[in-house]
């Protein structure tokens, strides 16, 4: 991750703070003169890969609260831009801070328009940032950064005047419901007293009439004033900041506040500068003053970071895929070696078994061929009972047929042109039979019975039936005869016929 720096800017100097593992560390102080600007440029040149946030604690600030219609999208952007141009002409460092929507009427949105009204004070430092092509992510102000401090300290209820001491002076920020409404900075040179505790109390009393005049607070209602104080100065502030009917002072231990913010180490002096820096580091506000031109290098940095992140993800995916492939390859090699070992052991066992066998009169390969041929012959052999069962089942339905003789044989099936060394075998059953004598003069009936017998056999699965001899000679010149017995000359003859039933044996 890139190093992050907060540049704390006041009227006299710029202080660079570094952030690492939740710890804020001082990196350098640069005076607001030509020599300080040159030193700051060299500081940036040595940290080209860092991210920078500029935190301004300046007197030249302006705040305008106004209610605007609640709109979204491009209309909202256009409306806010137009309002900022109306209120703060001549400065590009403006922002709009939402205070929420009203609960009555058409529920307009309350906005706090903020601006840094003296751009010339920021220009030398921004020029150095542009010259070094530094990634400036935003320009922020101490008042807006103070909101997260109240949230972390759980002091967002009601109206609060927060006082903090920094090298720039005494910062007084007024909050309502934890939202900033007004802020001002009194420089140390403008304080009426050199005693800081007494000066803080006087500044709070001086600001109270202004808040009443702006109708930000109600009359006859005490205002809670919370002061960030180091533990070593707690007694001095307790003596100077005494509560009355209008102001209720509450002292906040800066070390305890730093512990709640996660600041390591806690501030060692009276200044609250590191608290503001810590708050900005942990949760930068969405609203900031930098125009898009000042954040150009930050957008380039984001693009580079996104490309590097995508490349890292792709590289990680490739490495993961390569590791998975390497693991699969390793497992396959192990399986291959194991199978090779098993095959070698099986070959050695086979060779050992063959070596222990008694000698044979013929070679083992010849015996293997003969054994395989015998198995084939056994598979090709068949008995006539299968065809006889088929024939018997059909003859039960045709009692007119009388069997004379059955011939059984096996023959090679060469009708299909099979050129294999051992062609399929065909089992054949030759049936010789005759019909009753009365069929001698009823030739048509005799043919119908024979055709019925052949037809019923053909429907049996795997059977091939061929009529070898019809009960009568069917020549093209002869005519089937019919009539009574006294009119037929073939009376007393039993018409014989024969047919062949065959089936191809499975190889």
PDB file of N, CA, C and O in Angstrom, residues 17 22-26 29 149 153 164-167 227-234 252-279:
ATOM      1  N   UNK A  17       2.664  15.251   8.015  1.00  0.00           N
ATOM      2  CA  UNK A  17       2.478  14.130   8.930  1.00  0.00           C
ATOM      3  C   UNK A  17       2.356  12.849   8.114  1.00  0.00           C
ATOM      4  O   UNK A  17       1.683  12.814   7.083  1.00  0.00           O
ATOM      5  N   UNK A  22      -1.599   2.906  11.702  1.00  0.00           N
ATOM      6  CA  UNK A  22      -2.402   3.633  12.678  1.00  0.00           C
ATOM      7  C   UNK A  22      -1.638   4.633  13.504  1.00  0.00           C
ATOM      8  O   UNK A  22      -2.188   5.211  14.447  1.00  0.00           O
ATOM      9  N   UNK A  23      -0.379   4.904  13.184  1.00  0.00           N
ATOM     10  CA  UNK A  23       0.444   5.829  13.962  1.00  0.00           C
ATOM     11  C   UNK A  23       0.769   7.059  13.123  1.00  0.00           C
ATOM     12  O   UNK A  23       1.195   6.940  11.958  1.00  0.00           O
ATOM     13  N   UNK A  24       0.558   8.228  13.710  1.00  0.00           N
ATOM     14  CA  UNK A  24       0.851   9.494  13.045  1.00  0.00           C
ATOM     15  C   UNK A  24       2.252   9.946  13.451  1.00  0.00           C
ATOM     16  O   UNK A  24       2.560  10.010  14.649  1.00  0.00           O
ATOM     17  N   UNK A  25       3.070  10.249  12.455  1.00  0.00           N
ATOM     18  CA  UNK A  25       4.464  10.621  12.711  1.00  0.00           C
ATOM     19  C   UNK A  25       4.786  11.913  11.983  1.00  0.00           C
ATOM     20  O   UNK A  25       4.394  12.097  10.817  1.00  0.00           O
ATOM     21  N   UNK A  26       5.488  12.810  12.653  1.00  0.00           N
ATOM     22  CA  UNK A  26       5.893  14.072  12.044  1.00  0.00           C
ATOM     23  C   UNK A  26       6.983  13.810  11.014  1.00  0.00           C
ATOM     24  O   UNK A  26       7.998  13.183  11.305  1.00  0.00           O
ATOM     25  N   UNK A  29       8.559  20.140   8.757  1.00  0.00           N
ATOM     26  CA  UNK A  29       7.889  21.441   8.877  1.00  0.00           C
ATOM     27  C   UNK A  29       8.523  22.374   7.851  1.00  0.00           C
ATOM     28  O   UNK A  29       9.748  22.426   7.705  1.00  0.00           O
ATOM     29  N   UNK A 149     -14.721  13.607  14.954  1.00  0.00           N
ATOM     30  CA  UNK A 149     -14.224  13.595  16.335  1.00  0.00           C
ATOM     31  C   UNK A 149     -15.400  13.542  17.309  1.00  0.00           C
ATOM     32  O   UNK A 149     -15.410  12.763  18.270  1.00  0.00           O
ATOM     33  N   UNK A 153     -16.376  10.497  19.882  1.00  0.00           N
ATOM     34  CA  UNK A 153     -16.501  10.799  21.311  1.00  0.00           C
ATOM     35  C   UNK A 153     -17.950  10.723  21.796  1.00  0.00           C
ATOM     36  O   UNK A 153     -18.203  10.937  22.984  1.00  0.00           O
ATOM     37  N   UNK A 164     -10.687  24.051  20.221  1.00  0.00           N
ATOM     38  CA  UNK A 164      -9.421  23.339  20.136  1.00  0.00           C
ATOM     39  C   UNK A 164      -8.290  24.310  19.885  1.00  0.00           C
ATOM     40  O   UNK A 164      -8.442  25.297  19.154  1.00  0.00           O
ATOM     41  N   UNK A 165      -7.137  24.026  20.490  1.00  0.00           N
ATOM     42  CA  UNK A 165      -5.962  24.893  20.365  1.00  0.00           C
ATOM     43  C   UNK A 165      -5.008  24.241  19.383  1.00  0.00           C
ATOM     44  O   UNK A 165      -4.682  23.057  19.488  1.00  0.00           O
ATOM     45  N   UNK A 166      -4.553  25.009  18.415  1.00  0.00           N
ATOM     46  CA  UNK A 166      -3.615  24.539  17.406  1.00  0.00           C
ATOM     47  C   UNK A 166      -2.540  25.598  17.213  1.00  0.00           C
ATOM     48  O   UNK A 166      -2.654  26.716  17.734  1.00  0.00           O
ATOM     49  N   UNK A 167      -1.466  25.301  16.486  1.00  0.00           N
ATOM     50  CA  UNK A 167      -0.461  26.328  16.229  1.00  0.00           C
ATOM     51  C   UNK A 167      -1.024  27.562  15.529  1.00  0.00           C
ATOM     52  O   UNK A 167      -0.449  28.646  15.626  1.00  0.00           O
ATOM     53  N   UNK A 227     -14.069  21.877  25.524  1.00  0.00           N
ATOM     54  CA  UNK A 227     -12.705  22.331  25.254  1.00  0.00           C
ATOM     55  C   UNK A 227     -11.785  21.120  25.316  1.00  0.00           C
ATOM     56  O   UNK A 227     -11.807  20.351  26.286  1.00  0.00           O
ATOM     57  N   UNK A 228     -10.980  20.927  24.238  1.00  0.00           N
ATOM     58  CA  UNK A 228      -9.981  19.869  24.221  1.00  0.00           C
ATOM     59  C   UNK A 228      -8.757  20.346  25.001  1.00  0.00           C
ATOM     60  O   UNK A 228      -8.082  21.315  24.603  1.00  0.00           O
ATOM     61  N   UNK A 229      -8.455  19.664  26.102  1.00  0.00           N
ATOM     62  CA  UNK A 229      -7.411  20.113  27.023  1.00  0.00           C
ATOM     63  C   UNK A 229      -6.481  18.948  27.339  1.00  0.00           C
ATOM     64  O   UNK A 229      -6.958  17.843  27.633  1.00  0.00           O
ATOM     65  N   UNK A 230      -5.135  19.167  27.335  1.00  0.00           N
ATOM     66  CA  UNK A 230      -4.207  18.123  27.782  1.00  0.00           C
ATOM     67  C   UNK A 230      -4.374  17.879  29.273  1.00  0.00           C
ATOM     68  O   UNK A 230      -4.754  18.780  30.024  1.00  0.00           O
ATOM     69  N   UNK A 231      -4.098  16.663  29.759  1.00  0.00           N
ATOM     70  CA  UNK A 231      -4.269  16.385  31.190  1.00  0.00           C
ATOM     71  C   UNK A 231      -3.412  17.289  32.084  1.00  0.00           C
ATOM     72  O   UNK A 231      -3.839  17.660  33.188  1.00  0.00           O
ATOM     73  N   UNK A 232      -2.238  17.675  31.605  1.00  0.00           N
ATOM     74  CA  UNK A 232      -1.364  18.503  32.442  1.00  0.00           C
ATOM     75  C   UNK A 232      -1.924  19.895  32.672  1.00  0.00           C
ATOM     76  O   UNK A 232      -1.568  20.554  33.662  1.00  0.00           O
ATOM     77  N   UNK A 233      -2.785  20.370  31.795  1.00  0.00           N
ATOM     78  CA  UNK A 233      -3.334  21.728  31.928  1.00  0.00           C
ATOM     79  C   UNK A 233      -4.791  21.718  32.362  1.00  0.00           C
ATOM     80  O   UNK A 233      -5.471  22.744  32.260  1.00  0.00           O
ATOM     81  N   UNK A 234      -5.271  20.595  32.843  1.00  0.00           N
ATOM     82  CA  UNK A 234      -6.678  20.497  33.190  1.00  0.00           C
ATOM     83  C   UNK A 234      -7.049  21.459  34.325  1.00  0.00           C
ATOM     84  O   UNK A 234      -8.097  22.110  34.274  1.00  0.00           O
ATOM     85  N   UNK A 252     -12.544  18.269  27.967  1.00  0.00           N
ATOM     86  CA  UNK A 252     -12.325  16.932  27.398  1.00  0.00           C
ATOM     87  C   UNK A 252     -10.839  16.634  27.447  1.00  0.00           C
ATOM     88  O   UNK A 252     -10.017  17.402  26.916  1.00  0.00           O
ATOM     89  N   UNK A 253     -10.481  15.528  28.077  1.00  0.00           N
ATOM     90  CA  UNK A 253      -9.081  15.102  28.155  1.00  0.00           C
ATOM     91  C   UNK A 253      -8.608  14.722  26.738  1.00  0.00           C
ATOM     92  O   UNK A 253      -9.147  13.807  26.117  1.00  0.00           O
ATOM     93  N   UNK A 254      -7.623  15.435  26.232  1.00  0.00           N
ATOM     94  CA  UNK A 254      -7.145  15.190  24.859  1.00  0.00           C
ATOM     95  C   UNK A 254      -6.505  13.807  24.719  1.00  0.00           C
ATOM     96  O   UNK A 254      -6.579  13.193  23.649  1.00  0.00           O
ATOM     97  N   UNK A 255      -5.878  13.301  25.797  1.00  0.00           N
ATOM     98  CA  UNK A 255      -5.286  11.966  25.713  1.00  0.00           C
ATOM     99  C   UNK A 255      -6.372  10.899  25.620  1.00  0.00           C
ATOM    100  O   UNK A 255      -6.248   9.931  24.857  1.00  0.00           O
ATOM    101  N   UNK A 256      -7.453  11.057  26.365  1.00  0.00           N
ATOM    102  CA  UNK A 256      -8.559  10.103  26.260  1.00  0.00           C
ATOM    103  C   UNK A 256      -9.238  10.193  24.898  1.00  0.00           C
ATOM    104  O   UNK A 256      -9.617   9.172  24.307  1.00  0.00           O
ATOM    105  N   UNK A 257      -9.375  11.423  24.414  1.00  0.00           N
ATOM    106  CA  UNK A 257      -9.943  11.578  23.070  1.00  0.00           C
ATOM    107  C   UNK A 257      -9.052  10.921  22.023  1.00  0.00           C
ATOM    108  O   UNK A 257      -9.532  10.271  21.086  1.00  0.00           O
ATOM    109  N   UNK A 258      -7.717  11.088  22.173  1.00  0.00           N
ATOM    110  CA  UNK A 258      -6.794  10.449  21.237  1.00  0.00           C
ATOM    111  C   UNK A 258      -6.893   8.934  21.308  1.00  0.00           C
ATOM    112  O   UNK A 258      -6.813   8.235  20.293  1.00  0.00           O
ATOM    113  N   UNK A 259      -7.077   8.387  22.528  1.00  0.00           N
ATOM    114  CA  UNK A 259      -7.204   6.933  22.659  1.00  0.00           C
ATOM    115  C   UNK A 259      -8.469   6.430  21.966  1.00  0.00           C
ATOM    116  O   UNK A 259      -8.461   5.378  21.319  1.00  0.00           O
ATOM    117  N   UNK A 260      -9.578   7.185  22.083  1.00  0.00           N
ATOM    118  CA  UNK A 260     -10.810   6.775  21.399  1.00  0.00           C
ATOM    119  C   UNK A 260     -10.672   6.861  19.880  1.00  0.00           C
ATOM    120  O   UNK A 260     -11.289   6.078  19.157  1.00  0.00           O
ATOM    121  N   UNK A 261      -9.874   7.823  19.429  1.00  0.00           N
ATOM    122  CA  UNK A 261      -9.636   7.941  17.992  1.00  0.00           C
ATOM    123  C   UNK A 261      -8.592   6.951  17.498  1.00  0.00           C
ATOM    124  O   UNK A 261      -8.383   6.839  16.287  1.00  0.00           O
ATOM    125  N   UNK A 262      -7.940   6.236  18.403  1.00  0.00           N
ATOM    126  CA  UNK A 262      -6.903   5.291  18.005  1.00  0.00           C
ATOM    127  C   UNK A 262      -5.586   5.935  17.675  1.00  0.00           C
ATOM    128  O   UNK A 262      -4.788   5.362  16.924  1.00  0.00           O
ATOM    129  N   UNK A 263      -5.312   7.127  18.252  1.00  0.00           N
ATOM    130  CA  UNK A 263      -4.089   7.855  17.938  1.00  0.00           C
ATOM    131  C   UNK A 263      -2.950   7.301  18.782  1.00  0.00           C
ATOM    132  O   UNK A 263      -3.056   7.209  20.006  1.00  0.00           O
ATOM    133  N   UNK A 264      -1.845   6.918  18.112  1.00  0.00           N
ATOM    134  CA  UNK A 264      -0.657   6.431  18.800  1.00  0.00           C
ATOM    135  C   UNK A 264       0.553   7.171  18.249  1.00  0.00           C
ATOM    136  O   UNK A 264       0.770   7.138  17.022  1.00  0.00           O
ATOM    137  N   UNK A 265       1.368   7.796  19.116  1.00  0.00           N
ATOM    138  CA  UNK A 265       1.116   8.024  20.554  1.00  0.00           C
ATOM    139  C   UNK A 265       0.212   9.238  20.734  1.00  0.00           C
ATOM    140  O   UNK A 265      -0.012   9.997  19.793  1.00  0.00           O
ATOM    141  N   UNK A 266      -0.354   9.444  21.923  1.00  0.00           N
ATOM    142  CA  UNK A 266      -1.214  10.615  22.139  1.00  0.00           C
ATOM    143  C   UNK A 266      -0.400  11.898  22.077  1.00  0.00           C
ATOM    144  O   UNK A 266       0.831  11.895  22.252  1.00  0.00           O
ATOM    145  N   UNK A 267      -1.030  13.049  21.799  1.00  0.00           N
ATOM    146  CA  UNK A 267      -0.288  14.316  21.712  1.00  0.00           C
ATOM    147  C   UNK A 267       0.355  14.659  23.051  1.00  0.00           C
ATOM    148  O   UNK A 267      -0.214  14.466  24.113  1.00  0.00           O
ATOM    149  N   UNK A 268       1.573  15.178  22.947  1.00  0.00           N
ATOM    150  CA  UNK A 268       2.337  15.507  24.155  1.00  0.00           C
ATOM    151  C   UNK A 268       2.274  16.984  24.513  1.00  0.00           C
ATOM    152  O   UNK A 268       2.787  17.381  25.541  1.00  0.00           O
ATOM    153  N   UNK A 269       1.690  17.839  23.673  1.00  0.00           N
ATOM    154  CA  UNK A 269       1.614  19.267  23.968  1.00  0.00           C
ATOM    155  C   UNK A 269       0.163  19.694  24.045  1.00  0.00           C
ATOM    156  O   UNK A 269      -0.758  18.876  24.038  1.00  0.00           O
ATOM    157  N   UNK A 270      -0.061  20.986  24.083  1.00  0.00           N
ATOM    158  CA  UNK A 270      -1.410  21.513  24.233  1.00  0.00           C
ATOM    159  C   UNK A 270      -2.172  21.543  22.924  1.00  0.00           C
ATOM    160  O   UNK A 270      -3.393  21.683  22.911  1.00  0.00           O
ATOM    161  N   UNK A 271      -1.505  21.409  21.813  1.00  0.00           N
ATOM    162  CA  UNK A 271      -2.155  21.555  20.516  1.00  0.00           C
ATOM    163  C   UNK A 271      -3.016  20.329  20.194  1.00  0.00           C
ATOM    164  O   UNK A 271      -2.690  19.195  20.568  1.00  0.00           O
ATOM    165  N   UNK A 272      -4.129  20.582  19.497  1.00  0.00           N
ATOM    166  CA  UNK A 272      -5.021  19.516  19.037  1.00  0.00           C
ATOM    167  C   UNK A 272      -4.794  19.192  17.574  1.00  0.00           C
ATOM    168  O   UNK A 272      -5.633  18.543  16.934  1.00  0.00           O
ATOM    169  N   UNK A 273      -3.682  19.626  17.053  1.00  0.00           N
ATOM    170  CA  UNK A 273      -3.389  19.438  15.640  1.00  0.00           C
ATOM    171  C   UNK A 273      -3.398  17.956  15.260  1.00  0.00           C
ATOM    172  O   UNK A 273      -3.976  17.551  14.236  1.00  0.00           O
ATOM    173  N   UNK A 274      -2.746  17.117  16.088  1.00  0.00           N
ATOM    174  CA  UNK A 274      -2.669  15.696  15.742  1.00  0.00           C
ATOM    175  C   UNK A 274      -4.032  15.009  15.807  1.00  0.00           C
ATOM    176  O   UNK A 274      -4.275  14.032  15.093  1.00  0.00           O
ATOM    177  N   UNK A 275      -4.930  15.518  16.659  1.00  0.00           N
ATOM    178  CA  UNK A 275      -6.278  14.947  16.685  1.00  0.00           C
ATOM    179  C   UNK A 275      -6.994  15.162  15.352  1.00  0.00           C
ATOM    180  O   UNK A 275      -7.651  14.255  14.815  1.00  0.00           O
ATOM    181  N   UNK A 276      -6.864  16.373  14.806  1.00  0.00           N
ATOM    182  CA  UNK A 276      -7.499  16.661  13.517  1.00  0.00           C
ATOM    183  C   UNK A 276      -6.854  15.843  12.403  1.00  0.00           C
ATOM    184  O   UNK A 276      -7.540  15.345  11.497  1.00  0.00           O
ATOM    185  N   UNK A 277      -5.529  15.698  12.473  1.00  0.00           N
ATOM    186  CA  UNK A 277      -4.835  14.891  11.463  1.00  0.00           C
ATOM    187  C   UNK A 277      -5.301  13.434  11.541  1.00  0.00           C
ATOM    188  O   UNK A 277      -5.558  12.787  10.523  1.00  0.00           O
ATOM    189  N   UNK A 278      -5.406  12.914  12.774  1.00  0.00           N
ATOM    190  CA  UNK A 278      -5.859  11.534  12.956  1.00  0.00           C
ATOM    191  C   UNK A 278      -7.272  11.334  12.430  1.00  0.00           C
ATOM    192  O   UNK A 278      -7.576  10.331  11.769  1.00  0.00           O
ATOM    193  N   UNK A 279      -8.155  12.283  12.719  1.00  0.00           N
ATOM    194  CA  UNK A 279      -9.535  12.172  12.235  1.00  0.00           C
ATOM    195  C   UNK A 279      -9.597  12.167  10.711  1.00  0.00           C
ATOM    196  O   UNK A 279     -10.377  11.429  10.104  1.00  0.00           O
TER     197      UNK A 279
END
